[in-house]
Tab-separated table of C-alpha atoms and ligand atoms in Angstrom:
chain	number	residue	atom	x	y	z
A	52	MET	CA	-98.230	204.758	82.588
A	53	ASN	CA	-98.113	204.886	78.811
A	54	ILE	CA	-94.116	204.157	78.653
A	55	LYS	CA	-91.933	205.980	75.880
A	56	ARG	CA	-88.723	206.939	77.506
A	57	ILE	CA	-86.777	205.012	79.729
A	58	ALA	CA	-83.184	205.087	81.260
A	59	VAL	CA	-80.974	202.516	82.166
A	60	LEU	CA	-78.178	202.387	84.751
A	61	THR	CA	-75.242	200.093	86.003
A	62	SER	CA	-74.869	199.867	89.729
A	63	GLY	CA	-72.495	198.164	92.620
A	64	GLY	CA	-69.660	196.019	91.536
A	65	ASP	CA	-69.091	195.525	87.802
A	66	ALA	CA	-70.010	192.044	86.464
A	67	PRO	CA	-69.124	190.660	82.717
A	68	GLY	CA	-71.783	190.976	80.804
A	69	MET	CA	-73.258	194.031	81.948
A	70	ASN	CA	-72.333	195.933	78.822
A	71	ALA	CA	-74.167	192.910	76.826
A	72	CYS	CA	-77.428	194.113	78.844
A	73	VAL	CA	-77.537	197.563	78.575
A	74	ARG	CA	-76.800	197.079	75.112
A	75	ALA	CA	-80.001	194.557	74.885
A	76	VAL	CA	-81.939	197.110	76.818
A	77	VAL	CA	-80.754	199.825	74.177
A	78	ARG	CA	-81.646	197.900	71.146
A	79	ALA	CA	-84.875	196.461	72.560
A	80	GLY	CA	-86.041	200.073	73.308
A	81	ALA	CA	-85.456	200.933	69.828
A	82	TYR	CA	-87.365	197.974	68.523
A	83	TYR	CA	-90.393	198.763	70.728
A	84	ASP	CA	-89.696	202.546	69.570
A	85	LEU	CA	-88.883	203.985	73.009
A	86	GLU	CA	-86.226	206.440	73.551
A	87	VAL	CA	-83.664	205.178	75.784
A	88	TRP	CA	-81.367	207.111	78.088
A	89	GLY	CA	-78.102	205.723	79.540
A	90	VAL	CA	-77.055	206.846	83.440
A	91	TYR	CA	-73.714	207.133	84.283
A	92	ASN	CA	-72.317	206.143	87.629
A	93	GLY	CA	-75.006	204.585	88.613
A	94	TYR	CA	-77.532	206.042	91.068
A	95	ASP	CA	-74.700	208.668	91.602
A	96	GLY	CA	-75.653	209.670	87.866
A	97	LEU	CA	-79.364	209.956	88.471
A	98	VAL	CA	-78.688	212.292	91.513
A	99	ASN	CA	-76.134	214.273	89.427
A	100	ASP	CA	-77.970	214.371	86.122
A	101	GLU	CA	-75.414	212.433	84.546
A	102	PHE	CA	-78.191	211.196	81.689
A	103	GLU	CA	-77.216	210.951	77.547
A	104	LYS	CA	-79.471	209.821	75.117
A	105	PHE	CA	-78.405	206.729	73.633
A	106	ASP	CA	-79.725	204.797	70.381
A	107	SER	CA	-78.297	201.745	68.640
A	108	ARG	CA	-75.476	202.744	67.711
A	109	SER	CA	-74.367	203.682	71.060
A	110	VAL	CA	-74.052	200.339	72.509
A	111	SER	CA	-72.012	199.014	69.146
A	112	TYR	CA	-69.149	196.665	70.196
A	113	ILE	CA	-69.574	196.515	73.324
A	114	LEU	CA	-71.807	193.155	73.554
A	115	SER	CA	-68.049	191.379	74.377
A	116	GLN	CA	-66.734	193.772	76.759
A	117	GLY	CA	-66.545	193.418	80.288
A	118	GLY	CA	-66.971	195.942	83.087
A	119	THR	CA	-69.491	198.392	82.032
A	120	MET	CA	-69.580	201.430	79.503
A	121	LEU	CA	-72.249	203.385	82.010
A	122	TYR	CA	-69.615	202.885	84.791
A	123	THR	CA	-70.447	202.181	88.076
A	124	ALA	CA	-70.456	203.552	91.948
A	125	ARG	CA	-71.706	202.320	95.122
A	126	SER	CA	-73.642	205.845	95.936
A	127	ASN	CA	-73.657	207.611	99.069
A	128	ALA	CA	-76.026	210.332	97.863
A	129	PHE	CA	-78.459	207.959	96.786
A	130	ARG	CA	-78.947	206.133	100.172
A	131	THR	CA	-80.438	209.862	101.521
A	132	VAL	CA	-83.846	210.940	100.918
A	133	GLU	CA	-82.774	214.031	99.619
A	134	GLY	CA	-80.598	212.506	97.178
A	135	ARG	CA	-83.362	210.072	96.016
A	136	GLN	CA	-85.537	213.680	95.915
A	137	GLN	CA	-83.079	214.547	93.480
A	138	ALA	CA	-82.925	211.554	91.299
A	139	PHE	CA	-86.163	211.883	90.654
A	140	GLU	CA	-86.266	215.393	89.732
A	141	ASN	CA	-83.657	214.494	87.266
A	142	CYS	CA	-85.978	211.656	85.874
A	143	LYS	CA	-89.034	214.079	85.548
A	144	LYS	CA	-86.536	216.495	83.697
A	145	HIS	CA	-86.028	213.917	81.091
A	146	GLN	CA	-89.331	212.869	81.108
A	147	ILE	CA	-88.359	209.316	81.954
A	148	ASP	CA	-91.059	206.940	82.558
A	149	GLY	CA	-89.438	203.777	83.664
A	150	LEU	CA	-85.612	203.016	84.401
A	151	VAL	CA	-84.095	199.722	84.451
A	152	THR	CA	-81.394	199.133	86.861
A	153	ILE	CA	-78.487	196.474	86.783
A	154	GLY	CA	-76.766	195.341	89.514
A	155	GLY	CA	-77.018	193.213	92.873
A	156	ASP	CA	-78.530	193.142	96.225
A	157	GLY	CA	-77.548	196.882	97.131
A	158	THR	CA	-78.741	198.069	93.338
A	159	PHE	CA	-82.320	196.298	93.990
A	160	THR	CA	-82.098	197.982	97.805
A	161	GLY	CA	-81.978	201.599	96.418
A	162	ALA	CA	-84.116	200.288	93.607
A	163	THR	CA	-86.830	199.026	95.943
A	164	ILE	CA	-86.577	202.573	98.716
A	165	PHE	CA	-86.761	204.803	95.544
A	166	SER	CA	-89.798	202.758	93.438
A	167	GLU	CA	-91.479	202.677	97.351
A	168	GLU	CA	-91.159	206.653	97.649
A	169	HIS	CA	-91.733	207.657	94.239
A	170	ASN	CA	-94.098	206.847	91.486
A	171	LEU	CA	-91.547	205.850	88.632
A	172	PRO	CA	-91.436	201.937	87.577
A	173	VAL	CA	-88.345	200.296	88.466
A	174	VAL	CA	-87.228	197.085	86.802
A	175	GLY	CA	-84.041	195.330	88.532
A	176	VAL	CA	-81.910	192.957	86.272
A	177	PRO	CA	-79.624	190.575	88.722
A	178	ALA	CA	-75.793	191.148	87.985
A	179	THR	CA	-73.653	190.399	89.964
A	180	ILE	CA	-70.355	187.492	89.902
A	181	ASP	CA	-71.457	186.141	93.504
A	182	ASN	CA	-74.848	184.715	91.982
A	183	ASP	CA	-76.051	185.106	95.776
A	184	ILE	CA	-80.231	186.743	94.559
A	185	TYR	CA	-83.055	185.068	95.120
A	186	GLY	CA	-85.328	184.428	92.343
A	187	SER	CA	-82.689	184.077	89.871
A	188	ASP	CA	-80.479	180.561	88.858
A	189	TYR	CA	-78.241	182.388	87.310
A	190	THR	CA	-76.622	186.311	87.682
A	191	ILE	CA	-74.867	188.077	84.904
A	192	GLY	CA	-70.908	187.572	85.206
A	193	TYR	CA	-71.486	184.314	87.702
A	194	ASP	CA	-70.586	182.007	84.929
A	195	THR	CA	-67.413	184.258	83.872
A	196	ALA	CA	-66.156	184.747	87.346
A	197	VAL	CA	-66.733	180.838	87.593
A	198	ASN	CA	-64.482	180.171	84.285
A	199	THR	CA	-61.793	182.727	85.578
A	200	ALA	CA	-61.342	181.113	88.649
A	201	ILE	CA	-61.078	177.564	87.213
A	202	ASP	CA	-58.470	179.229	84.806
A	203	ALA	CA	-56.836	180.078	87.315
A	204	LEU	CA	-56.799	177.393	89.780
A	205	ASP	CA	-55.933	175.332	86.860
A	206	LYS	CA	-52.399	177.264	86.762
A	207	ILE	CA	-52.129	177.394	90.328
A	208	ARG	CA	-52.496	173.356	90.445
A	209	ASP	CA	-49.696	173.153	87.649
A	210	THR	CA	-46.954	174.961	90.507
A	211	ALA	CA	-48.597	172.737	93.177
A	212	THR	CA	-47.882	169.712	91.850
A	213	SER	CA	-44.814	170.503	90.664
A	214	HIS	CA	-43.238	171.319	93.857
A	215	ASN	CA	-45.794	169.251	95.826
A	216	ARG	CA	-47.557	172.098	97.973
A	217	LEU	CA	-50.761	172.774	99.600
A	218	PHE	CA	-52.719	176.050	98.397
A	219	LEU	CA	-55.189	177.913	100.257
A	220	VAL	CA	-56.978	180.092	97.269
A	221	GLU	CA	-59.510	182.588	98.549
A	222	VAL	CA	-62.268	183.248	95.765
A	223	MET	CA	-64.846	186.035	96.065
A	224	GLY	CA	-68.492	185.777	96.446
A	225	ARG	CA	-68.704	188.221	99.612
A	226	ASN	CA	-71.297	186.095	102.137
A	227	ALA	CA	-72.326	183.553	99.382
A	228	GLY	CA	-70.219	180.397	98.640
A	229	PHE	CA	-71.346	179.988	94.774
A	230	ILE	CA	-68.169	180.859	93.029
A	231	ALA	CA	-66.300	178.591	95.399
A	232	LEU	CA	-68.717	175.596	94.931
A	233	ARG	CA	-68.646	175.528	91.235
A	234	SER	CA	-64.611	176.539	90.680
A	235	GLY	CA	-63.748	173.766	93.351
A	236	ILE	CA	-65.639	171.203	91.710
A	237	GLY	CA	-64.039	172.138	88.362
A	238	SER	CA	-60.691	172.478	89.731
A	239	GLY	CA	-60.629	169.397	91.634
A	240	ALA	CA	-59.886	170.933	94.930
A	241	LYS	CA	-59.247	169.073	98.043
A	242	ALA	CA	-61.805	171.342	100.141
A	243	ILE	CA	-63.830	173.919	99.623
A	244	LEU	CA	-64.886	176.089	102.825
A	245	ILE	CA	-67.867	178.157	102.361
A	246	PRO	CA	-70.593	180.351	104.494
A	247	GLU	CA	-73.249	178.217	103.998
A	248	LYS	CA	-72.016	174.511	105.365
A	249	SER	CA	-69.445	174.225	108.280
A	250	PHE	CA	-66.373	172.532	107.548
A	251	SER	CA	-64.590	171.838	110.850
A	252	ASP	CA	-60.672	171.678	110.997
A	253	GLY	CA	-60.657	168.116	112.344
A	254	GLU	CA	-62.892	167.324	108.940
A	255	LEU	CA	-60.418	169.363	106.689
A	256	PHE	CA	-57.226	167.732	108.626
A	257	SER	CA	-58.706	164.071	107.869
A	258	LEU	CA	-58.656	164.653	104.733
A	259	LEU	CA	-55.371	166.110	104.233
A	260	ARG	CA	-53.932	163.189	106.653
A	261	LYS	CA	-55.724	160.821	103.685
A	262	GLY	CA	-53.912	162.220	101.311
A	263	ILE	CA	-50.832	162.168	102.940
A	264	ASN	CA	-51.085	158.249	103.653
A	265	GLU	CA	-51.984	158.292	99.396
A	266	ASN	CA	-49.066	160.157	98.203
A	267	LYS	CA	-51.126	162.962	97.275
A	268	LYS	CA	-48.861	165.529	95.408
A	269	SER	CA	-50.835	168.489	95.448
A	270	ASN	CA	-53.318	170.066	97.374
A	271	ILE	CA	-55.610	172.681	96.725
A	272	ILE	CA	-57.956	174.346	99.592
A	273	ILE	CA	-60.827	176.878	98.115
A	274	VAL	CA	-61.421	179.482	100.335
A	275	ALA	CA	-64.634	181.539	100.176
A	276	GLU	CA	-64.932	185.090	101.261
A	277	GLY	CA	-67.227	185.140	104.617
A	278	ASN	CA	-66.494	181.675	105.400
A	279	PRO	CA	-66.250	180.740	108.877
A	280	ASN	CA	-63.061	178.912	109.435
A	281	GLY	CA	-61.441	182.398	109.188
A	282	SER	CA	-58.675	184.129	106.302
A	283	PRO	CA	-56.578	181.190	104.266
A	284	TYR	CA	-53.767	182.394	106.388
A	285	GLU	CA	-55.331	181.806	109.798
A	286	ILE	CA	-56.155	178.082	108.397
A	287	ALA	CA	-52.787	178.280	107.038
A	288	GLU	CA	-51.053	178.368	110.318
A	289	ARG	CA	-53.472	175.816	111.718
A	290	ILE	CA	-52.788	173.293	108.986
A	291	LYS	CA	-48.732	174.203	109.781
A	292	GLU	CA	-49.233	173.469	112.998
A	293	LYS	CA	-50.627	169.993	112.761
A	294	PHE	CA	-48.903	168.974	109.626
A	295	THR	CA	-45.332	170.423	109.406
A	296	GLN	CA	-44.420	168.621	106.265
A	297	PHE	CA	-46.474	170.379	103.929
A	298	ASP	CA	-45.186	173.492	101.915
A	299	ILE	CA	-48.304	176.020	102.184
A	300	ARG	CA	-48.858	178.961	99.732
A	301	VAL	CA	-51.771	181.198	100.053
A	302	SER	CA	-53.417	182.805	97.015
A	303	ILE	CA	-55.941	185.432	96.816
A	304	LEU	CA	-57.628	185.692	93.313
A	305	GLY	CA	-59.531	188.964	93.766
A	306	HIS	CA	-60.669	191.131	91.098
A	307	ILE	CA	-59.424	189.201	88.294
A	308	GLN	CA	-62.571	187.368	88.822
A	309	ARG	CA	-64.976	190.505	87.966
A	310	GLY	CA	-63.297	191.214	85.031
A	311	GLY	CA	-62.765	189.881	81.161
A	312	LYS	CA	-64.764	189.152	78.545
A	313	PRO	CA	-68.322	187.513	79.344
A	314	THR	CA	-68.685	183.965	78.705
A	315	ALA	CA	-71.299	182.549	76.382
A	316	TYR	CA	-73.643	182.159	78.653
A	317	ASP	CA	-73.662	185.544	80.449
A	318	ARG	CA	-74.232	187.187	77.024
A	319	MET	CA	-76.955	184.851	76.656
A	320	LEU	CA	-78.166	185.469	79.855
A	321	ALA	CA	-77.743	189.311	79.708
A	322	SER	CA	-79.207	189.667	76.217
A	323	ARG	CA	-82.446	187.645	77.017
A	324	LEU	CA	-82.707	189.557	80.681
A	325	GLY	CA	-82.178	193.068	79.083
A	326	VAL	CA	-85.248	192.213	76.633
A	327	ALA	CA	-87.097	190.882	79.200
A	328	ALA	CA	-86.493	194.061	81.307
A	329	VAL	CA	-88.109	196.743	78.732
A	330	GLU	CA	-91.087	194.001	78.241
A	331	ALA	CA	-91.848	193.788	81.661
A	332	LEU	CA	-91.753	197.848	81.782
A	333	LEU	CA	-93.886	198.077	78.895
A	334	ASP	CA	-96.131	195.685	80.362
A	335	GLY	CA	-97.046	198.124	83.428
A	336	GLN	CA	-94.706	196.334	85.738
A	337	GLN	CA	-92.812	197.782	88.788
A	338	GLY	CA	-90.723	196.958	91.601
A	339	VAL	CA	-89.760	193.692	90.132
A	340	MET	CA	-86.723	192.081	88.929
A	341	VAL	CA	-86.373	189.709	85.707
A	342	GLY	CA	-84.020	186.688	86.248
A	343	VAL	CA	-84.247	183.016	85.111
A	344	LYS	CA	-85.645	180.081	86.647
A	345	GLU	CA	-85.250	176.983	84.937
A	346	LYS	CA	-84.358	178.537	81.787
A	347	LYS	CA	-87.371	180.153	81.763
A	348	ILE	CA	-87.877	184.094	82.337
A	349	ASN	CA	-88.911	184.762	86.207
A	350	ILE	CA	-90.471	187.968	87.770
A	351	VAL	CA	-90.004	188.520	91.375
A	352	SER	CA	-90.656	191.474	93.512
A	353	LEU	CA	-87.438	193.349	94.227
A	354	LYS	CA	-88.329	193.098	97.836
A	355	ASP	CA	-88.548	189.147	97.462
A	356	ALA	CA	-85.222	189.245	95.492
A	357	ILE	CA	-83.282	191.097	98.223
A	358	GLU	CA	-85.456	189.715	101.984
A	359	ASN	CA	-84.507	186.282	100.371
A	360	LYS	CA	-81.188	184.304	100.103
A	361	PRO	CA	-80.789	181.875	97.082
A	362	GLU	CA	-79.740	178.254	98.504
A	363	ILE	CA	-76.759	176.667	97.881
A	364	ASP	CA	-77.149	173.424	95.875
A	365	GLU	CA	-76.918	170.446	98.188
A	366	ASP	CA	-76.607	168.137	95.371
A	367	LEU	CA	-73.266	169.799	94.379
A	368	LEU	CA	-72.196	169.732	97.383
A	369	ARG	CA	-72.692	165.909	97.735
A	370	VAL	CA	-70.925	165.648	94.733
A	371	ALA	CA	-67.799	167.857	95.979
A	372	ASN	CA	-67.764	165.932	99.075
A	373	ILE	CA	-67.663	162.465	97.099
A	374	LEU	CA	-65.196	163.799	94.485
A	375	SER	CA	-62.435	165.045	97.340
A	376	PHE	CA	-62.790	161.999	99.304
B	556	F6P	O1	-69.999	191.781	94.996
B	556	F6P	C1	-68.751	191.664	93.784
B	556	F6P	C2	-67.940	191.607	94.887
B	556	F6P	O2	-66.539	191.702	93.795
B	556	F6P	C3	-67.658	190.404	96.140
B	556	F6P	O3	-67.068	189.332	95.609
B	556	F6P	C4	-66.511	190.929	96.885
B	556	F6P	O4	-66.937	190.406	98.229
B	556	F6P	C5	-66.640	192.553	96.594
B	556	F6P	O5	-67.619	192.542	95.601
B	556	F6P	C6	-65.504	194.070	96.716
B	556	F6P	O6	-65.693	194.606	96.505
B	556	F6P	P1	-64.879	196.136	96.455
B	556	F6P	O7	-64.521	195.845	94.645
B	556	F6P	O8	-65.569	197.043	96.325
B	556	F6P	O9	-63.477	195.485	96.721
């Protein structure tokens, strides 16, 4: 198919660097003499016909901004056959020859079904703070989220040390421990509880006991969302039963991890992947995701991207264990 007009949307949870990626798609489109249309509100915008023709100036001054200027949604309408049919009709109406979808695994699930049902090339770009996408070493937004978490953890450390307290800090990640592992190592956490690796109460208690014996001033335990040990409040109760001397606090970092200016790394990644997505469409690729593997652009099928899970870095786990001993 001869690609002349493409559309771009962001979907799922926002991630820092999404804007940089939208900009890269629009500017790469202009470079290759394509018409680029922005679609607002994720897949809802495809269904509800929220298209706008963009040019290079439409994406001025967004490279450094968090969030997404296209807005985002987790669309219910697009989960239905009728919704996707309507979305396709709207793409036909605007003579769209290819679609770039920027988001996480929910976004790619929608993209896969859409590209199977309708003859429209779709290329996905991985953007989620969770870093839980197979086929890319990094997803857009992850590096920024880790830096945000570390910054918050450094601040919590000040109070933990000053008051001789134990903090349980919940970080995001849904069912993946990538943010937890890196922010835990980066902030000197005593323990890191993640979904991918079991960490028994017994192991946790013996680490804490060792700290008490060594007169340790503060303890930070990172609790990833989706970890099997339970919520930080539940874990706090079990610790308190065993060690009455601890003054324990719980802190949920929450959505501050999703916002803010993208780091240099995320801006580079988003820019590269935006250009790569346009080039993949021009190359005749469809139903694929563009990611990075060992610093090189890596293209996998959207199906592979959603059906496989990226593995946690065992060596980082080893480093975390050594340093929290
Ligand atoms: O997928 C990104 C993420 O921030 C997860 O880390 C978190 O579990 C979830 O989204 C929160 O979703 P919502 O913003 O809908 O509460």
